[in-house]
Amino acid sequence: MTSKKNKEKIISPPLKDGELAHTLERRHVVMISMGGIIGAGLFVGASASIHAAGPAVLLSYIITGLMIFFVMRMLGELVIQRPEIGSFLNHIRRGLGHNVTFVLGWGYWLFWISAIAAESIAGGEMLQHYMHIPKEYSFTATMLLGPILVIAMMLTNLFSVRGYGEFEFWFALIKIVAIAAFIVVGGIAITHLFGFTEGHIENIWTHSGFFPNGLIAILTIIPTVLFTVTGSEVATIAAAESDKPAENVAYATRTIVFRIIAFYVLSIGVILAIVPWDKVVPGVSPFLMALQAIHIPYAADIMEFTILIAILSCLNSSIYATSRTLFELAEYNDAPRWLIHTTSNGVPKRAIITASFIGIAISIASYISPSHTFSYLLSCAGSIILFVYIAIGLSQINVRKKMEKANQLPIFQMWLFPYLSWFTVLSLIAVVIAMLFNSVSRTQIIITCAILGVIGICRVFTYKHSHTGEMKHSELE
């Protein structure tokens, strides 16, 4: 017998052009937010953070987790108050205006388009390794296999928003199961059950202490750690296309800090107990090193599969986030209006195809003309997320003050307003300042500011053509 819910789906009329679907469910939104913070940055990138700070890296992850938690709480307040207006970009538009959103919107688009290119390259390299392609053909193979992965993920996004949600649900579930299994197996090894003898909890503090590189190391690696746990804001983009946007965002924002602590702190704690921090090699998966240390069979194959899933997951979400960013910018005349076109089931087809092929073009260009240009673009694009988070905080402060003047209060509130809101914003600004004291990150920040400056100049020249955007802006008040 056909359920009432299924009947409603069958008889529902096609969506109007320019209208997005609302077919994602809570499980999709939750898994999208969870999958967003579990990527190759955890499975491989954590090695650099461990090497730089030693066991104190655990405190860096806790501090960063709290910062992300507060940002998401502020964003949750905005979204739950006005769930109908879309993703976090339109809430920045509410709080800081049209011009700031233009700059940060295109900056955010650059962040994700760079991610498409990076994941395309990483995925292509992994596949050619899996397929045992001879070394003399590896260059061509990687250049072809990467775009094939992008096109495959593009097709899942083109099918329907639910298609994206289902793929991301299972990708995230695989990553979560892998981490949970690692924590359980590692915990068994540390407690020396079932004949394990390699792990020792005291490894965390007996190799030059808990702070081998000093307290300052906790702060200096926070920018690196922050970039590895970004992506939770994608849940608010997805929530705008879900059945219950407000409820789904509220649930996701309440639980994010516990996920970060569970996945990052516990898993890295297990690694440090099995592999002394000074034995961790930057660029080599610390998970793989730990599994090999306790003699888990097929450890390399397990990690390669998990990392490939993480790459596909990030690629899937990158295409989704980039296309929706283009779509929302186009709604306000901040991008070409033809990108607003949607299919009968609410898929922004043109935005998805445009984002995918630009990502492919960048990845191919980086292969044909190898230089440091793309690596600089990727690292600087990552810095943009800091400015986006600062803007979210400032938007929440501005909108909340307007509400209080009108004797209104949001249903879902940021705690200790305005003190905790300002503390979070100032903490993020402190991260930017801290990056200026490191030669590598200083270059990233300078180039990031230059990129945002160029986008700002573009805004000056396109402002006179955005009358429709200004008209829609009034709908956000």
mmCIF file of N, CA and C in Angstrom, residues 229-306:
data_model
loop_
_atom_site.group_PDB
_atom_site.id
_atom_site.type_symbol
_atom_site.label_atom_id
_atom_site.label_comp_id
_atom_site.label_asym_id
_atom_site.label_seq_id
_atom_site.Cartn_x
_atom_site.Cartn_y
_atom_site.Cartn_z
ATOM 1 N N VAL A 229 38.436 21.670 10.125
ATOM 2 C CA VAL A 229 37.115 21.371 10.682
ATOM 3 C C VAL A 229 36.037 22.282 10.119
ATOM 4 N N THR A 230 36.369 23.064 9.083
ATOM 5 C CA THR A 230 35.342 23.892 8.459
ATOM 6 C C THR A 230 34.446 23.032 7.578
ATOM 7 N N GLY A 231 33.304 23.540 7.245
ATOM 8 C CA GLY A 231 32.366 22.828 6.390
ATOM 9 C C GLY A 231 31.015 22.621 7.028
ATOM 10 N N SER A 232 30.905 22.894 8.336
ATOM 11 C CA SER A 232 29.625 22.698 9.011
ATOM 12 C C SER A 232 28.558 23.653 8.501
ATOM 13 N N GLU A 233 28.993 24.824 8.008
ATOM 14 C CA GLU A 233 28.024 25.811 7.524
ATOM 15 C C GLU A 233 27.263 25.313 6.296
ATOM 16 N N VAL A 234 27.804 24.292 5.608
ATOM 17 C CA VAL A 234 27.105 23.718 4.456
ATOM 18 C C VAL A 234 25.757 23.146 4.885
ATOM 19 N N ALA A 235 25.661 22.744 6.151
ATOM 20 C CA ALA A 235 24.396 22.203 6.662
ATOM 21 C C ALA A 235 23.279 23.230 6.574
ATOM 22 N N THR A 236 23.604 24.522 6.739
ATOM 23 C CA THR A 236 22.556 25.549 6.648
ATOM 24 C C THR A 236 22.123 25.754 5.200
ATOM 25 N N ILE A 237 23.045 25.527 4.251
ATOM 26 C CA ILE A 237 22.663 25.585 2.839
ATOM 27 C C ILE A 237 21.713 24.434 2.536
ATOM 28 N N ALA A 238 22.076 23.243 3.036
ATOM 29 C CA ALA A 238 21.237 22.064 2.813
ATOM 30 C C ALA A 238 19.901 22.187 3.530
ATOM 31 N N ALA A 239 19.911 22.772 4.727
ATOM 32 C CA ALA A 239 18.676 22.907 5.503
ATOM 33 C C ALA A 239 17.646 23.743 4.766
ATOM 34 N N ALA A 240 18.113 24.715 3.966
ATOM 35 C CA ALA A 240 17.193 25.552 3.194
ATOM 36 C C ALA A 240 16.429 24.727 2.165
ATOM 37 N N GLU A 241 16.936 23.533 1.834
ATOM 38 C CA GLU A 241 16.256 22.642 0.895
ATOM 39 C C GLU A 241 15.715 21.398 1.599
ATOM 40 N N SER A 242 15.493 21.515 2.893
ATOM 41 C CA SER A 242 14.966 20.377 3.654
ATOM 42 C C SER A 242 13.497 20.589 3.983
ATOM 43 N N ASP A 243 12.874 19.543 4.535
ATOM 44 C CA ASP A 243 11.451 19.616 4.846
ATOM 45 C C ASP A 243 11.157 20.524 6.033
ATOM 46 N N LYS A 244 12.072 20.585 7.004
ATOM 47 C CA LYS A 244 11.881 21.420 8.194
ATOM 48 C C LYS A 244 13.181 22.177 8.482
ATOM 49 N N PRO A 245 13.433 23.279 7.765
ATOM 50 C CA PRO A 245 14.717 23.984 7.883
ATOM 51 C C PRO A 245 15.075 24.384 9.304
ATOM 52 N N ALA A 246 14.155 25.005 10.029
ATOM 53 C CA ALA A 246 14.460 25.514 11.368
ATOM 54 C C ALA A 246 14.820 24.381 12.327
ATOM 55 N N GLU A 247 14.004 23.333 12.353
ATOM 56 C CA GLU A 247 14.246 22.217 13.266
ATOM 57 C C GLU A 247 15.564 21.508 12.944
ATOM 58 N N ASN A 248 15.839 21.337 11.664
ATOM 59 C CA ASN A 248 17.047 20.619 11.260
ATOM 60 C C ASN A 248 18.314 21.397 11.591
ATOM 61 N N VAL A 249 18.280 22.720 11.397
ATOM 62 C CA VAL A 249 19.435 23.550 11.747
ATOM 63 C C VAL A 249 19.647 23.552 13.252
ATOM 64 N N ALA A 250 18.564 23.653 14.013
ATOM 65 C CA ALA A 250 18.675 23.669 15.476
ATOM 66 C C ALA A 250 19.349 22.401 15.981
ATOM 67 N N TYR A 251 18.943 21.263 15.450
ATOM 68 C CA TYR A 251 19.522 19.998 15.887
ATOM 69 C C TYR A 251 21.001 19.917 15.521
ATOM 70 N N ALA A 252 21.335 20.333 14.293
ATOM 71 C CA ALA A 252 22.726 20.254 13.839
ATOM 72 C C ALA A 252 23.632 21.161 14.659
ATOM 73 N N THR A 253 23.180 22.390 14.945
ATOM 74 C CA THR A 253 24.029 23.340 15.673
ATOM 75 C C THR A 253 24.199 22.955 17.136
ATOM 76 N N ARG A 254 23.222 22.271 17.714
ATOM 77 C CA ARG A 254 23.329 21.873 19.126
ATOM 78 C C ARG A 254 24.384 20.793 19.339
ATOM 79 N N THR A 255 24.611 19.975 18.352
ATOM 80 C CA THR A 255 25.438 18.784 18.562
ATOM 81 C C THR A 255 26.820 18.846 17.926
ATOM 82 N N ILE A 256 27.123 19.920 17.200
ATOM 83 C CA ILE A 256 28.367 19.933 16.432
ATOM 84 C C ILE A 256 29.613 19.843 17.299
ATOM 85 N N VAL A 257 29.624 20.548 18.445
ATOM 86 C CA VAL A 257 30.832 20.541 19.273
ATOM 87 C C VAL A 257 31.132 19.140 19.790
ATOM 88 N N PHE A 258 30.088 18.375 20.077
ATOM 89 C CA PHE A 258 30.294 17.019 20.580
ATOM 90 C C PHE A 258 30.861 16.121 19.486
ATOM 91 N N ARG A 259 30.473 16.394 18.238
ATOM 92 C CA ARG A 259 31.010 15.611 17.127
ATOM 93 C C ARG A 259 32.497 15.893 16.935
ATOM 94 N N ILE A 260 32.847 17.177 16.992
ATOM 95 C CA ILE A 260 34.254 17.541 16.811
ATOM 96 C C ILE A 260 35.111 16.896 17.896
ATOM 97 N N ILE A 261 34.629 16.983 19.142
ATOM 98 C CA ILE A 261 35.376 16.391 20.254
ATOM 99 C C ILE A 261 35.472 14.876 20.089
ATOM 100 N N ALA A 262 34.336 14.256 19.721
ATOM 101 C CA ALA A 262 34.320 12.797 19.590
ATOM 102 C C ALA A 262 35.239 12.325 18.471
ATOM 103 N N PHE A 263 35.111 12.943 17.289
ATOM 104 C CA PHE A 263 35.856 12.458 16.133
ATOM 105 C C PHE A 263 37.321 12.864 16.156
ATOM 106 N N TYR A 264 37.573 14.102 16.479
ATOM 107 C CA TYR A 264 38.950 14.596 16.414
ATOM 108 C C TYR A 264 39.733 14.302 17.690
ATOM 109 N N VAL A 265 39.207 14.730 18.828
ATOM 110 C CA VAL A 265 39.963 14.613 20.076
ATOM 111 C C VAL A 265 40.172 13.147 20.461
ATOM 112 N N LEU A 266 39.120 12.340 20.404
ATOM 113 C CA LEU A 266 39.262 10.933 20.782
ATOM 114 C C LEU A 266 40.180 10.181 19.821
ATOM 115 N N SER A 267 39.978 10.384 18.520
ATOM 116 C CA SER A 267 40.796 9.645 17.549
ATOM 117 C C SER A 267 42.263 10.061 17.620
ATOM 118 N N ILE A 268 42.523 11.355 17.756
ATOM 119 C CA ILE A 268 43.915 11.807 17.845
ATOM 120 C C ILE A 268 44.524 11.399 19.184
ATOM 121 N N GLY A 269 43.711 11.381 20.239
ATOM 122 C CA GLY A 269 44.197 10.885 21.527
ATOM 123 C C GLY A 269 44.639 9.437 21.438
ATOM 124 N N VAL A 270 43.868 8.626 20.721
ATOM 125 C CA VAL A 270 44.234 7.219 20.517
ATOM 126 C C VAL A 270 45.541 7.120 19.726
ATOM 127 N N ILE A 271 45.662 7.945 18.693
ATOM 128 C CA ILE A 271 46.897 7.946 17.890
ATOM 129 C C ILE A 271 48.108 8.252 18.759
ATOM 130 N N LEU A 272 47.998 9.298 19.593
ATOM 131 C CA LEU A 272 49.121 9.718 20.433
ATOM 132 C C LEU A 272 49.494 8.660 21.469
ATOM 133 N N ALA A 273 48.515 7.863 21.892
ATOM 134 C CA ALA A 273 48.799 6.800 22.856
ATOM 135 C C ALA A 273 49.495 5.609 22.192
ATOM 136 N N ILE A 274 49.295 5.461 20.890
ATOM 137 C CA ILE A 274 49.907 4.339 20.167
ATOM 138 C C ILE A 274 51.222 4.750 19.508
ATOM 139 N N VAL A 275 51.215 5.918 18.866
ATOM 140 C CA VAL A 275 52.408 6.422 18.174
ATOM 141 C C VAL A 275 52.875 7.693 18.875
ATOM 142 N N PRO A 276 54.026 7.686 19.535
ATOM 143 C CA PRO A 276 54.527 8.909 20.176
ATOM 144 C C PRO A 276 54.544 10.070 19.185
ATOM 145 N N TRP A 277 54.177 11.262 19.651
ATOM 146 C CA TRP A 277 54.013 12.400 18.752
ATOM 147 C C TRP A 277 55.261 12.691 17.926
ATOM 148 N N ASP A 278 56.450 12.452 18.492
ATOM 149 C CA ASP A 278 57.683 12.764 17.771
ATOM 150 C C ASP A 278 58.023 11.724 16.705
ATOM 151 N N LYS A 279 57.201 10.677 16.602
ATOM 152 C CA LYS A 279 57.382 9.679 15.547
ATOM 153 C C LYS A 279 56.423 9.924 14.375
ATOM 154 N N VAL A 280 55.475 10.842 14.562
ATOM 155 C CA VAL A 280 54.503 11.145 13.507
ATOM 156 C C VAL A 280 55.192 11.943 12.403
ATOM 157 N N VAL A 281 54.975 11.530 11.155
ATOM 158 C CA VAL A 281 55.619 12.167 10.003
ATOM 159 C C VAL A 281 54.607 13.060 9.288
ATOM 160 N N PRO A 282 54.883 14.361 9.165
ATOM 161 C CA PRO A 282 53.958 15.252 8.445
ATOM 162 C C PRO A 282 53.714 14.767 7.019
ATOM 163 N N GLY A 283 52.438 14.749 6.618
ATOM 164 C CA GLY A 283 52.090 14.298 5.278
ATOM 165 C C GLY A 283 51.743 12.830 5.190
ATOM 166 N N VAL A 284 52.057 12.078 6.237
ATOM 167 C CA VAL A 284 51.709 10.651 6.295
ATOM 168 C C VAL A 284 50.538 10.484 7.252
ATOM 169 N N SER A 285 49.546 9.700 6.857
ATOM 170 C CA SER A 285 48.362 9.525 7.693
ATOM 171 C C SER A 285 48.733 8.961 9.063
ATOM 172 N N PRO A 286 48.446 9.700 10.148
ATOM 173 C CA PRO A 286 48.737 9.171 11.484
ATOM 174 C C PRO A 286 47.840 7.985 11.829
ATOM 175 N N PHE A 287 46.677 7.913 11.193
ATOM 176 C CA PHE A 287 45.792 6.760 11.391
ATOM 177 C C PHE A 287 46.458 5.504 10.838
ATOM 178 N N LEU A 288 47.047 5.633 9.655
ATOM 179 C CA LEU A 288 47.747 4.497 9.054
ATOM 180 C C LEU A 288 48.922 4.072 9.925
ATOM 181 N N MET A 289 49.683 5.041 10.437
ATOM 182 C CA MET A 289 50.828 4.722 11.292
ATOM 183 C C MET A 289 50.382 3.970 12.545
ATOM 184 N N ALA A 290 49.247 4.400 13.131
ATOM 185 C CA ALA A 290 48.749 3.746 14.344
ATOM 186 C C ALA A 290 48.277 2.326 14.048
ATOM 187 N N LEU A 291 47.547 2.147 12.945
ATOM 188 C CA LEU A 291 47.057 0.814 12.585
ATOM 189 C C LEU A 291 48.213 -0.136 12.287
ATOM 190 N N GLN A 292 49.233 0.370 11.623
ATOM 191 C CA GLN A 292 50.401 -0.472 11.337
ATOM 192 C C GLN A 292 51.175 -0.797 12.607
ATOM 193 N N ALA A 293 51.205 0.148 13.553
ATOM 194 C CA ALA A 293 51.935 -0.075 14.808
ATOM 195 C C ALA A 293 51.323 -1.202 15.625
ATOM 196 N N ILE A 294 49.984 -1.358 15.538
ATOM 197 C CA ILE A 294 49.335 -2.429 16.301
ATOM 198 C C ILE A 294 49.052 -3.643 15.409
ATOM 199 N N HIS A 295 49.681 -3.635 14.219
ATOM 200 C CA HIS A 295 49.679 -4.799 13.316
ATOM 201 C C HIS A 295 48.275 -5.193 12.859
ATOM 202 N N ILE A 296 47.483 -4.196 12.468
ATOM 203 C CA ILE A 296 46.171 -4.483 11.884
ATOM 204 C C ILE A 296 46.372 -4.866 10.423
ATOM 205 N N PRO A 297 45.892 -6.040 10.001
ATOM 206 C CA PRO A 297 46.093 -6.461 8.608
ATOM 207 C C PRO A 297 45.364 -5.541 7.630
ATOM 208 N N TYR A 298 45.951 -5.364 6.466
ATOM 209 C CA TYR A 298 45.391 -4.533 5.395
ATOM 210 C C TYR A 298 45.164 -3.082 5.836
ATOM 211 N N ALA A 299 46.003 -2.601 6.761
ATOM 212 C CA ALA A 299 45.837 -1.238 7.275
ATOM 213 C C ALA A 299 45.924 -0.207 6.156
ATOM 214 N N ALA A 300 46.890 -0.372 5.259
ATOM 215 C CA ALA A 300 47.070 0.592 4.168
ATOM 216 C C ALA A 300 45.852 0.617 3.256
ATOM 217 N N ASP A 301 45.311 -0.569 2.943
ATOM 218 C CA ASP A 301 44.133 -0.639 2.076
ATOM 219 C C ASP A 301 42.924 0.005 2.744
ATOM 220 N N ILE A 302 42.762 -0.241 4.032
ATOM 221 C CA ILE A 302 41.634 0.335 4.777
ATOM 222 C C ILE A 302 41.697 1.858 4.748
ATOM 223 N N MET A 303 42.890 2.418 5.009
ATOM 224 C CA MET A 303 43.030 3.868 5.051
ATOM 225 C C MET A 303 42.888 4.482 3.666
ATOM 226 N N GLU A 304 43.419 3.824 2.651
ATOM 227 C CA GLU A 304 43.296 4.356 1.290
ATOM 228 C C GLU A 304 41.831 4.414 0.872
ATOM 229 N N PHE A 305 41.072 3.377 1.218
ATOM 230 C CA PHE A 305 39.644 3.373 0.895
ATOM 231 C C PHE A 305 38.921 4.489 1.642
ATOM 232 N N THR A 306 39.229 4.651 2.932
ATOM 233 C CA THR A 306 38.575 5.681 3.741
ATOM 234 C C THR A 306 38.912 7.075 3.228
#
